[in-house]
Amino acid sequence: MVLESKSDPSEEQVRVAESSPIIEEAIEKTNHVTEEREKEPLSSGTRDLPKFFYTAMEQVAKKEGFHDGQYAVEVEDGSSKGDGFVGELFRAFLTEGDRREVYLCKIPPLNEARREQFGTMQIFEREALVYNKLLPLMFAYQEEKGVAREDGFFNVPKCYYAHYDGQTEEAIIVMEDLRVKEYNMFNKEKPVDYEHARLTMELLGRYNAVSLALKHDRPKEFEQFKIHDPMKEMMGPGNPFVMMLQKTAMDAIETLEPHETKERTKMQKLLDTIVADIERYDNYELAEPYAVLGHGDCWINNMMYRYRKGAPEQVILLDWQSARYSSPILDLAYFILCCTDEEFRRRHYDEMMTIYYNSLATLLEKLGHSPQQIFPRTAFLRQLRQYGRFGLMLAAFVVPMLCTRNEDLLDMDATAEMFRETQSVDIAIYTKNTNQSAYRKRMSAVIRDTPVTSLHLPVG
């Protein structure tokens, strides 16, 4: 499921640098951390940051060699209207003498209603688990196998600190700011082009290869990777998230022409069974023995690219709050159907699937496994037919966000407050500012193109 809608084309790693003048004026404050004095919350916009934020920054400062009482913490607010279902972002600076380091910090929503309605704490628990245990295991496994960084999967932000405490509702992720390394976001309002899609398919292939190989080499250790979708907490009857899914599915039907009866029937069936379908796709046992640790929120705003002479050469995968054990096809279908357009899929869909599979097979071989034994191409094709429709469900929800300017996205705090007070919400506001022309074109094409995910790819 889609967890964060970003506030500008520079996602969680970038948008913190693009605060409005009003916010910037309000947050020009510095908190000098000393060993003895009690830390006071630093004003961020009209809100105060919780004490655990500064406790986390103390831990980061110690690990990074800053000296107690000699460094300062400065914070910029990176969240605004429309940002994030389950998190808020801040850019933190540690300064000591001539040294100045910058970090991206993500915490649960400060708004209590939003934390309650969108299953925040379970999702932060998931991301902390991924950064603290699962990704380090994947990296160490590849290194033990002698896989070079350029040949394997190491494409994530450096995490300096990840903490979760469900009882106190405290959670924070502190990451590197990838802007420093000249990574940038792709504009979400534009369909993804060939080079960006190629890099992404290669990345997903390598990522899935590590899961498959690790599962065969260390089955007992791999058991901790078999984690359920944290979004299940948001799928109960009457939950505002479910209401949004249903509303966007109904809107998707209306993007079709009257004569497109087959496509209308397809979407109506999706609408009628959307919750049951999501539960079925989340049942990883149906995907075995090919289930992997999936990313879970694999759309363009959760990736950053570094460029050389205008062309993308590296990609980083962000935001691990929706990671879950599932079919590898879920991430593929999500990305291809949500982030590319009709012309791209017509010209390059088969090639993209081949690029993905070849990337996966190449790394499996480097890890000492035969692709035909671990994940045969025929099994990959069967998984495509079985799970390809998953992308359509998510597209109905994501495409409206892709076609809405960041400043016009839904105010999640206000929506959560409304639902808590009235137990109802006007879900129509979710898409009221969407560029309807762009939305109709992209969404109707996704509906028409969904059967293409059932086609056989050329073998070889």
Short mmCIF file of C-alpha atoms in Angstrom, two decimals:
data_model
loop_
_atom_site.label_atom_id
_atom_site.label_comp_id
_atom_site.label_asym_id
_atom_site.label_seq_id
_atom_site.Cartn_x
_atom_site.Cartn_y
_atom_site.Cartn_z
CA MET A 1 0.00 0.00 0.00
CA VAL A 2 0.92 3.48 -0.51
CA LEU A 3 2.19 4.94 2.86
CA GLU A 4 3.56 8.51 2.07
CA SER A 5 2.45 11.04 -0.47
CA LYS A 6 5.38 13.43 -0.84
CA SER A 7 5.18 17.19 -0.60
CA ASP A 8 7.36 18.00 -3.57
CA PRO A 9 9.29 16.14 -6.29
CA SER A 10 12.07 15.50 -3.80
CA GLU A 11 10.48 12.95 -1.47
CA GLU A 12 11.45 12.33 2.12
CA GLN A 13 15.15 12.84 1.40
CA VAL A 14 14.60 16.10 -0.48
CA ARG A 15 11.47 17.95 0.50
CA VAL A 16 12.88 18.94 3.88
CA ALA A 17 15.09 21.41 2.02
CA GLU A 18 12.07 23.04 0.38
CA SER A 19 10.11 24.37 3.39
CA SER A 20 7.89 27.37 2.82
CA PRO A 21 9.19 30.83 3.89
CA ILE A 22 6.62 30.91 6.70
CA ILE A 23 7.85 27.61 8.12
CA GLU A 24 11.48 28.56 7.68
CA GLU A 25 10.95 31.78 9.60
CA ALA A 26 9.21 29.93 12.41
CA ILE A 27 11.88 27.29 12.88
CA GLU A 28 15.12 29.29 12.86
CA LYS A 29 16.09 28.14 16.34
CA THR A 30 19.04 26.25 17.71
CA ASN A 31 19.10 23.79 20.59
CA HIS A 32 22.52 23.46 22.22
CA VAL A 33 22.79 20.01 23.72
CA THR A 34 24.83 19.76 26.93
CA GLU A 35 25.47 16.83 29.21
CA GLU A 36 23.68 18.30 32.22
CA ARG A 37 20.77 20.49 31.18
CA GLU A 38 17.34 19.18 30.34
CA LYS A 39 16.54 19.32 26.65
CA GLU A 40 13.67 21.64 25.77
CA PRO A 41 11.62 20.97 22.64
CA LEU A 42 12.65 23.09 19.67
CA SER A 43 9.77 24.82 17.96
CA SER A 44 9.10 23.45 14.50
CA GLY A 45 6.46 25.47 12.74
CA THR A 46 3.63 25.66 15.27
CA ARG A 47 4.50 22.33 16.88
CA ASP A 48 7.10 21.13 19.36
CA LEU A 49 9.27 18.14 18.70
CA PRO A 50 9.12 15.40 21.36
CA LYS A 51 11.95 14.78 23.77
CA PHE A 52 12.77 11.38 22.21
CA PHE A 53 13.78 13.24 19.04
CA TYR A 54 16.61 14.95 20.94
CA THR A 55 17.51 11.74 22.73
CA ALA A 56 17.97 10.12 19.33
CA MET A 57 20.11 13.00 18.09
CA GLU A 58 22.28 12.64 21.21
CA GLN A 59 22.89 9.00 20.30
CA VAL A 60 23.73 9.92 16.72
CA ALA A 61 26.08 12.66 17.90
CA LYS A 62 27.97 10.25 20.15
CA LYS A 63 28.31 7.65 17.39
CA GLU A 64 29.50 10.28 14.94
CA GLY A 65 32.21 11.67 17.22
CA PHE A 66 30.62 14.90 18.41
CA HIS A 67 31.59 16.04 21.92
CA ASP A 68 29.07 16.55 24.73
CA GLY A 69 28.36 20.20 25.39
CA GLN A 70 30.23 21.35 22.30
CA TYR A 71 27.74 20.75 19.51
CA ALA A 72 24.42 22.29 18.52
CA VAL A 73 21.29 20.76 17.02
CA GLU A 74 19.28 22.72 14.47
CA VAL A 75 16.04 21.49 12.95
CA GLU A 76 14.12 22.33 9.79
CA ASP A 77 10.53 21.22 9.38
CA GLY A 78 10.11 19.00 6.34
CA SER A 79 6.44 18.13 6.63
CA SER A 80 3.51 20.16 5.40
CA LYS A 81 -0.04 19.79 4.13
CA GLY A 82 -0.44 16.57 2.18
CA ASP A 83 2.63 14.90 3.62
CA GLY A 84 2.58 11.33 4.67
CA PHE A 85 -0.05 8.99 5.99
CA VAL A 86 2.17 7.71 8.76
CA GLY A 87 5.17 9.96 9.29
CA GLU A 88 6.61 13.44 9.53
CA LEU A 89 10.03 14.49 8.35
CA PHE A 90 12.64 16.83 9.74
CA ARG A 91 16.08 17.81 8.62
CA ALA A 92 18.49 17.93 11.57
CA PHE A 93 21.92 19.57 11.60
CA LEU A 94 24.69 18.74 14.06
CA THR A 95 27.29 21.51 14.26
CA GLU A 96 30.55 21.62 16.22
CA GLY A 97 33.15 24.19 15.28
CA ASP A 98 33.67 24.02 11.53
CA ARG A 99 31.99 20.62 11.28
CA ARG A 100 28.36 20.51 10.16
CA GLU A 101 26.49 17.28 9.36
CA VAL A 102 22.93 16.90 8.11
CA TYR A 103 20.49 14.04 8.77
CA LEU A 104 16.95 13.16 7.70
CA CYS A 105 14.69 12.25 10.62
CA LYS A 106 11.29 10.58 10.42
CA ILE A 107 8.92 10.35 13.39
CA PRO A 108 5.26 9.34 13.84
CA PRO A 109 2.70 12.08 13.19
CA LEU A 110 2.51 14.63 15.98
CA ASN A 111 -1.25 14.62 15.45
CA GLU A 112 -2.76 11.97 17.74
CA ALA A 113 -5.78 11.30 15.53
CA ARG A 114 -3.53 10.64 12.55
CA ARG A 115 -1.42 8.18 14.56
CA GLU A 116 -4.57 6.29 15.55
CA GLN A 117 -6.25 6.15 12.14
CA PHE A 118 -3.29 5.09 10.04
CA GLY A 119 -1.65 2.34 12.11
CA THR A 120 1.44 4.44 12.64
CA MET A 121 3.23 2.57 15.37
CA GLN A 122 3.06 -0.85 13.69
CA ILE A 123 4.51 0.68 10.56
CA PHE A 124 7.38 2.38 12.38
CA GLU A 125 8.08 -0.88 14.17
CA ARG A 126 8.43 -2.48 10.73
CA GLU A 127 10.85 0.11 9.39
CA ALA A 128 13.02 -0.05 12.52
CA LEU A 129 13.17 -3.85 12.15
CA VAL A 130 14.22 -3.58 8.52
CA TYR A 131 16.97 -1.03 9.19
CA ASN A 132 18.24 -2.62 12.41
CA LYS A 133 18.17 -6.31 11.44
CA LEU A 134 16.98 -7.36 8.01
CA LEU A 135 18.97 -5.08 5.71
CA PRO A 136 22.21 -5.57 7.69
CA LEU A 137 21.74 -9.35 7.38
CA MET A 138 21.26 -9.06 3.63
CA PHE A 139 24.35 -6.88 3.28
CA ALA A 140 26.54 -9.12 5.45
CA TYR A 141 25.40 -12.22 3.54
CA GLN A 142 26.43 -10.70 0.21
CA GLU A 143 29.78 -9.57 1.59
CA GLU A 144 30.48 -13.06 2.94
CA LYS A 145 29.76 -14.40 -0.55
CA GLY A 146 32.27 -11.96 -2.02
CA VAL A 147 29.72 -9.88 -3.92
CA ALA A 148 31.02 -6.42 -4.80
CA ARG A 149 28.81 -3.46 -3.90
CA GLU A 150 28.31 -2.55 -7.54
CA ASP A 151 27.11 -6.09 -8.31
CA GLY A 152 24.80 -6.67 -5.35
CA PHE A 153 21.99 -4.99 -3.47
CA PHE A 154 23.24 -2.24 -1.16
CA ASN A 155 21.07 0.55 -2.54
CA VAL A 156 19.50 2.06 0.58
CA PRO A 157 20.17 5.21 2.61
CA LYS A 158 22.62 4.85 5.47
CA CYS A 159 20.63 4.57 8.70
CA TYR A 160 22.30 6.12 11.74
CA TYR A 161 19.60 5.33 14.28
CA ALA A 162 16.30 3.45 14.27
CA HIS A 163 14.20 3.22 17.43
CA TYR A 164 10.70 1.98 18.24
CA ASP A 165 8.82 1.78 21.56
CA GLY A 166 5.17 0.86 21.20
CA GLN A 167 4.24 1.50 24.83
CA THR A 168 5.41 5.11 24.81
CA GLU A 169 4.53 5.63 21.13
CA GLU A 170 8.08 6.74 20.46
CA ALA A 171 9.72 5.96 17.14
CA ILE A 172 12.33 7.62 14.99
CA ILE A 173 14.46 6.82 11.94
CA VAL A 174 17.60 8.92 11.37
CA MET A 175 19.11 8.59 7.89
CA GLU A 176 21.68 10.23 5.70
CA ASP A 177 20.59 13.13 3.52
CA LEU A 178 21.13 11.82 0.01
CA ARG A 179 21.09 15.30 -1.48
CA VAL A 180 24.64 15.63 -0.19
CA LYS A 181 25.57 12.82 -2.60
CA GLU A 182 23.69 14.53 -5.43
CA TYR A 183 20.71 12.17 -5.47
CA ASN A 184 17.42 13.64 -6.61
CA MET A 185 13.81 12.64 -7.13
CA PHE A 186 12.14 12.00 -10.44
CA ASN A 187 9.15 14.29 -10.94
CA LYS A 188 6.17 12.18 -9.90
CA GLU A 189 3.83 14.00 -12.29
CA LYS A 190 5.74 12.66 -15.30
CA PRO A 191 5.58 9.03 -16.45
CA VAL A 192 8.86 7.23 -15.81
CA ASP A 193 11.11 6.97 -18.86
CA TYR A 194 13.17 4.04 -20.12
CA GLU A 195 16.46 4.66 -18.29
CA HIS A 196 14.85 5.26 -14.90
CA ALA A 197 12.68 2.17 -15.33
CA ARG A 198 15.64 0.05 -16.45
CA LEU A 199 17.68 1.01 -13.37
CA THR A 200 14.70 0.26 -11.15
CA MET A 201 14.08 -3.16 -12.68
CA GLU A 202 17.75 -4.07 -12.26
CA LEU A 203 17.61 -2.91 -8.65
CA LEU A 204 14.50 -4.95 -7.84
CA GLY A 205 16.01 -8.01 -9.48
CA ARG A 206 19.12 -7.81 -7.30
CA TYR A 207 17.06 -7.11 -4.19
CA ASN A 208 14.86 -10.17 -4.71
CA ALA A 209 17.84 -12.37 -5.57
CA VAL A 210 19.35 -11.80 -2.13
CA SER A 211 16.13 -12.91 -0.41
CA LEU A 212 15.86 -16.06 -2.51
CA ALA A 213 19.48 -17.08 -2.00
CA LEU A 214 19.50 -16.29 1.71
CA LYS A 215 16.32 -18.32 2.18
CA HIS A 216 18.00 -21.39 0.67
CA ASP A 217 21.36 -20.98 2.40
CA ARG A 218 20.13 -20.02 5.87
CA PRO A 219 16.51 -21.12 6.24
CA LYS A 220 16.40 -20.79 10.04
CA GLU A 221 17.89 -17.30 10.02
CA PHE A 222 15.56 -16.33 7.20
CA GLU A 223 12.44 -17.05 9.28
CA GLN A 224 12.59 -13.51 10.68
CA PHE A 225 12.08 -12.18 7.15
CA LYS A 226 8.59 -13.70 6.99
CA ILE A 227 6.78 -10.62 8.20
CA HIS A 228 3.16 -9.79 7.48
CA ASP A 229 1.95 -6.62 5.79
CA PRO A 230 1.75 -3.89 8.49
CA MET A 231 -1.05 -2.23 6.54
CA LYS A 232 -3.44 -4.98 7.65
CA GLU A 233 -4.10 -2.85 10.71
CA MET A 234 -5.67 -0.29 8.38
CA MET A 235 -7.94 -2.68 6.50
CA GLY A 236 -10.84 -3.00 8.94
CA PRO A 237 -14.41 -2.05 7.96
CA GLY A 238 -15.02 1.68 8.09
CA ASN A 239 -11.35 2.60 8.33
CA PRO A 240 -10.68 5.84 6.40
CA PHE A 241 -7.92 4.15 4.42
CA VAL A 242 -10.31 1.45 3.20
CA MET A 243 -12.81 4.17 2.36
CA MET A 244 -10.16 5.93 0.28
CA LEU A 245 -9.36 2.72 -1.59
CA GLN A 246 -13.03 2.18 -2.39
CA LYS A 247 -13.56 5.80 -3.43
CA THR A 248 -10.57 5.79 -5.77
CA ALA A 249 -11.70 2.49 -7.32
CA MET A 250 -15.10 4.05 -8.05
CA ASP A 251 -13.41 7.11 -9.54
CA ALA A 252 -11.27 4.85 -11.72
CA ILE A 253 -14.37 3.31 -13.29
CA GLU A 254 -15.49 6.75 -14.40
CA THR A 255 -12.29 7.33 -16.37
CA LEU A 256 -13.46 4.73 -18.89
CA GLU A 257 -15.54 5.44 -21.96
CA PRO A 258 -19.16 4.17 -21.96
CA HIS A 259 -18.39 1.54 -24.58
CA GLU A 260 -15.55 0.01 -22.52
CA THR A 261 -17.89 -2.44 -20.82
CA LYS A 262 -15.27 -5.15 -20.32
CA GLU A 263 -12.99 -2.76 -18.48
CA ARG A 264 -15.88 -1.39 -16.39
CA THR A 265 -16.80 -4.91 -15.33
CA LYS A 266 -13.18 -5.56 -14.37
CA MET A 267 -13.06 -2.49 -12.14
CA GLN A 268 -16.44 -3.17 -10.57
CA LYS A 269 -15.27 -6.66 -9.61
CA LEU A 270 -12.15 -5.12 -8.13
CA LEU A 271 -14.26 -2.70 -6.12
CA ASP A 272 -16.49 -5.47 -4.79
CA THR A 273 -13.59 -7.61 -3.57
CA ILE A 274 -10.85 -5.09 -2.85
CA VAL A 275 -10.30 -5.94 0.83
CA ALA A 276 -10.44 -9.70 0.22
CA ASP A 277 -8.07 -9.35 -2.73
CA ILE A 278 -5.52 -7.48 -0.65
CA GLU A 279 -5.70 -10.15 2.03
CA ARG A 280 -5.19 -12.83 -0.62
CA TYR A 281 -2.18 -11.08 -2.11
CA ASP A 282 -0.75 -10.70 1.38
CA ASN A 283 -0.92 -14.47 1.96
CA TYR A 284 2.71 -15.29 1.27
CA GLU A 285 2.08 -19.03 1.42
CA LEU A 286 0.39 -18.73 -1.98
CA ALA A 287 3.65 -17.35 -3.40
CA GLU A 288 5.95 -20.02 -2.00
CA PRO A 289 8.58 -21.20 -2.63
CA TYR A 290 9.31 -17.90 -4.37
CA ALA A 291 8.20 -15.38 -1.73
CA VAL A 292 10.75 -12.69 -0.83
CA LEU A 293 11.06 -9.70 1.47
CA GLY A 294 9.18 -7.17 -0.63
CA HIS A 295 9.55 -3.42 -0.35
CA GLY A 296 5.79 -2.88 -0.27
CA ASP A 297 5.61 0.75 -1.40
CA CYS A 298 7.42 0.61 -4.70
CA TRP A 299 6.47 3.82 -6.47
CA ILE A 300 8.59 6.60 -7.91
CA ASN A 301 8.49 8.82 -4.80
CA ASN A 302 10.32 6.14 -2.83
CA MET A 303 13.36 6.21 -5.09
CA MET A 304 16.17 8.68 -5.63
CA TYR A 305 18.49 8.80 -8.62
CA ARG A 306 21.99 10.12 -9.17
CA TYR A 307 22.80 11.45 -12.62
CA ARG A 308 25.82 11.67 -14.87
CA LYS A 309 25.61 13.99 -17.85
CA GLY A 310 21.85 14.13 -17.45
CA ALA A 311 21.30 10.36 -17.44
CA PRO A 312 20.49 8.33 -14.29
CA GLU A 313 23.33 6.03 -13.23
CA GLN A 314 22.42 5.02 -9.67
CA VAL A 315 19.16 4.47 -7.77
CA ILE A 316 18.45 4.26 -4.03
CA LEU A 317 15.36 2.59 -2.55
CA LEU A 318 13.73 4.53 0.29
CA ASP A 319 10.97 4.12 2.86
CA TRP A 320 10.76 0.59 4.26
CA GLN A 321 7.62 1.01 6.37
CA SER A 322 5.56 -1.36 4.22
CA ALA A 323 8.14 -4.14 3.84
CA ARG A 324 6.53 -7.57 3.97
CA TYR A 325 7.09 -11.16 2.90
CA SER A 326 5.27 -11.67 -0.40
CA SER A 327 5.50 -12.49 -4.08
CA PRO A 328 8.23 -10.51 -5.86
CA ILE A 329 5.64 -9.59 -8.49
CA LEU A 330 3.82 -7.20 -6.15
CA ASP A 331 6.59 -4.60 -6.29
CA LEU A 332 7.02 -5.07 -10.04
CA ALA A 333 3.32 -4.67 -10.81
CA TYR A 334 3.06 -1.68 -8.49
CA PHE A 335 5.92 0.18 -10.17
CA ILE A 336 5.12 -0.65 -13.79
CA LEU A 337 1.39 0.06 -13.67
CA CYS A 338 1.52 3.12 -11.42
CA CYS A 339 4.64 4.90 -12.62
CA THR A 340 4.81 4.33 -16.40
CA ASP A 341 2.34 5.26 -19.11
CA GLU A 342 0.46 3.38 -21.80
CA GLU A 343 3.00 4.01 -24.56
CA PHE A 344 5.91 2.89 -22.39
CA ARG A 345 4.17 -0.34 -21.43
CA ARG A 346 3.25 -1.08 -25.02
CA ARG A 347 6.83 -0.63 -26.16
CA HIS A 348 8.86 -1.87 -23.20
CA TYR A 349 6.79 -4.03 -20.82
CA ASP A 350 8.25 -7.37 -21.97
CA GLU A 351 11.75 -5.92 -22.02
CA MET A 352 11.39 -4.57 -18.47
CA MET A 353 10.32 -7.96 -17.17
CA THR A 354 13.28 -9.56 -18.94
CA ILE A 355 15.68 -6.97 -17.48
CA TYR A 356 14.32 -7.72 -14.02
CA TYR A 357 14.66 -11.48 -14.39
CA ASN A 358 18.16 -11.31 -15.91
CA SER A 359 19.33 -9.04 -13.09
CA LEU A 360 17.92 -11.47 -10.53
CA ALA A 361 19.50 -14.47 -12.27
CA THR A 362 22.93 -12.80 -12.52
CA LEU A 363 23.12 -12.09 -8.80
CA LEU A 364 21.77 -15.54 -7.89
CA GLU A 365 24.69 -17.03 -9.80
CA LYS A 366 27.16 -14.76 -7.97
CA LEU A 367 25.62 -15.98 -4.72
CA GLY A 368 26.27 -19.58 -5.75
CA HIS A 369 22.81 -20.64 -6.93
CA SER A 370 21.26 -21.77 -10.20
CA PRO A 371 18.40 -19.46 -11.24
CA GLN A 372 16.60 -22.41 -12.83
CA GLN A 373 16.56 -24.17 -9.47
CA ILE A 374 15.83 -21.19 -7.22
CA PHE A 375 13.41 -19.19 -9.39
CA PRO A 376 12.93 -20.63 -12.90
CA ARG A 377 11.76 -18.30 -15.64
CA THR A 378 8.61 -20.40 -16.01
CA ALA A 379 7.81 -19.85 -12.32
CA PHE A 380 8.38 -16.12 -12.80
CA LEU A 381 5.83 -16.10 -15.64
CA ARG A 382 3.30 -17.96 -13.51
CA GLN A 383 3.77 -15.44 -10.71
CA LEU A 384 3.18 -12.62 -13.20
CA ARG A 385 -0.14 -14.13 -14.20
CA GLN A 386 -1.12 -14.79 -10.60
CA TYR A 387 -0.18 -11.43 -9.08
CA GLY A 388 -0.09 -8.93 -11.94
CA ARG A 389 -3.53 -7.51 -11.12
CA PHE A 390 -2.23 -6.26 -7.77
CA GLY A 391 -0.82 -3.20 -9.53
CA LEU A 392 -4.30 -2.22 -10.70
CA MET A 393 -5.60 -2.05 -7.13
CA LEU A 394 -2.78 0.22 -6.06
CA ALA A 395 -2.92 2.31 -9.22
CA ALA A 396 -6.49 3.33 -8.42
CA PHE A 397 -5.14 4.80 -5.18
CA VAL A 398 -1.75 6.10 -6.33
CA VAL A 399 -2.46 7.58 -9.77
CA PRO A 400 -4.61 10.41 -8.32
CA MET A 401 -1.62 11.46 -6.19
CA LEU A 402 0.65 11.33 -9.22
CA CYS A 403 -1.72 13.71 -10.97
CA THR A 404 -2.09 16.17 -8.08
CA ARG A 405 0.26 19.03 -7.30
CA ASN A 406 1.95 18.55 -3.96
CA GLU A 407 0.47 21.69 -2.46
CA ASP A 408 -3.02 20.42 -3.36
CA LEU A 409 -2.73 17.00 -1.70
CA LEU A 410 -5.05 16.00 1.11
CA ASP A 411 -4.32 17.44 4.56
CA MET A 412 -3.93 14.21 6.52
CA ASP A 413 -4.11 15.85 9.96
CA ALA A 414 -7.42 17.52 9.16
CA THR A 415 -8.81 14.33 7.63
CA ALA A 416 -7.89 12.23 10.66
CA GLU A 417 -9.40 14.79 13.05
CA MET A 418 -12.61 14.87 11.04
CA PHE A 419 -12.91 11.10 11.10
CA ARG A 420 -12.26 10.87 14.84
CA GLU A 421 -14.93 13.48 15.59
CA THR A 422 -17.63 12.32 13.18
CA GLN A 423 -16.64 8.71 12.31
CA SER A 424 -17.12 9.77 8.70
CA VAL A 425 -15.19 11.81 6.19
CA ASP A 426 -15.89 13.26 2.77
CA ILE A 427 -13.50 11.04 0.81
CA ALA A 428 -14.25 13.07 -2.33
CA ILE A 429 -11.78 15.67 -1.06
CA TYR A 430 -9.01 13.11 -1.66
CA THR A 431 -9.13 13.74 -5.41
CA LYS A 432 -10.84 17.12 -5.67
CA ASN A 433 -7.62 18.88 -6.76
CA THR A 434 -6.42 16.17 -9.13
CA ASN A 435 -5.58 17.16 -12.70
CA GLN A 436 -8.58 15.38 -14.19
CA SER A 437 -7.30 15.27 -17.76
CA ALA A 438 -4.00 13.66 -16.78
CA TYR A 439 -5.76 11.36 -14.33
CA ARG A 440 -8.31 10.08 -16.85
CA LYS A 441 -5.61 9.39 -19.39
CA ARG A 442 -3.28 7.52 -17.03
CA MET A 443 -5.89 5.65 -15.00
CA SER A 444 -7.95 4.41 -17.94
CA ALA A 445 -4.75 3.20 -19.60
CA VAL A 446 -3.80 1.22 -16.49
CA ILE A 447 -7.18 -0.51 -16.53
CA ARG A 448 -6.84 -1.38 -20.21
CA ASP A 449 -3.23 -2.52 -19.82
CA THR A 450 -3.67 -4.77 -16.80
CA PRO A 451 -4.22 -7.94 -18.92
CA VAL A 452 -0.78 -7.41 -20.46
CA THR A 453 0.70 -8.67 -17.20
CA SER A 454 -0.70 -12.11 -18.06
CA LEU A 455 1.13 -12.40 -21.37
CA HIS A 456 4.09 -14.70 -21.82
CA LEU A 457 7.48 -13.14 -22.21
CA PRO A 458 9.96 -14.34 -24.81
CA VAL A 459 12.15 -17.08 -23.37
CA GLY A 460 15.87 -16.62 -23.57
#
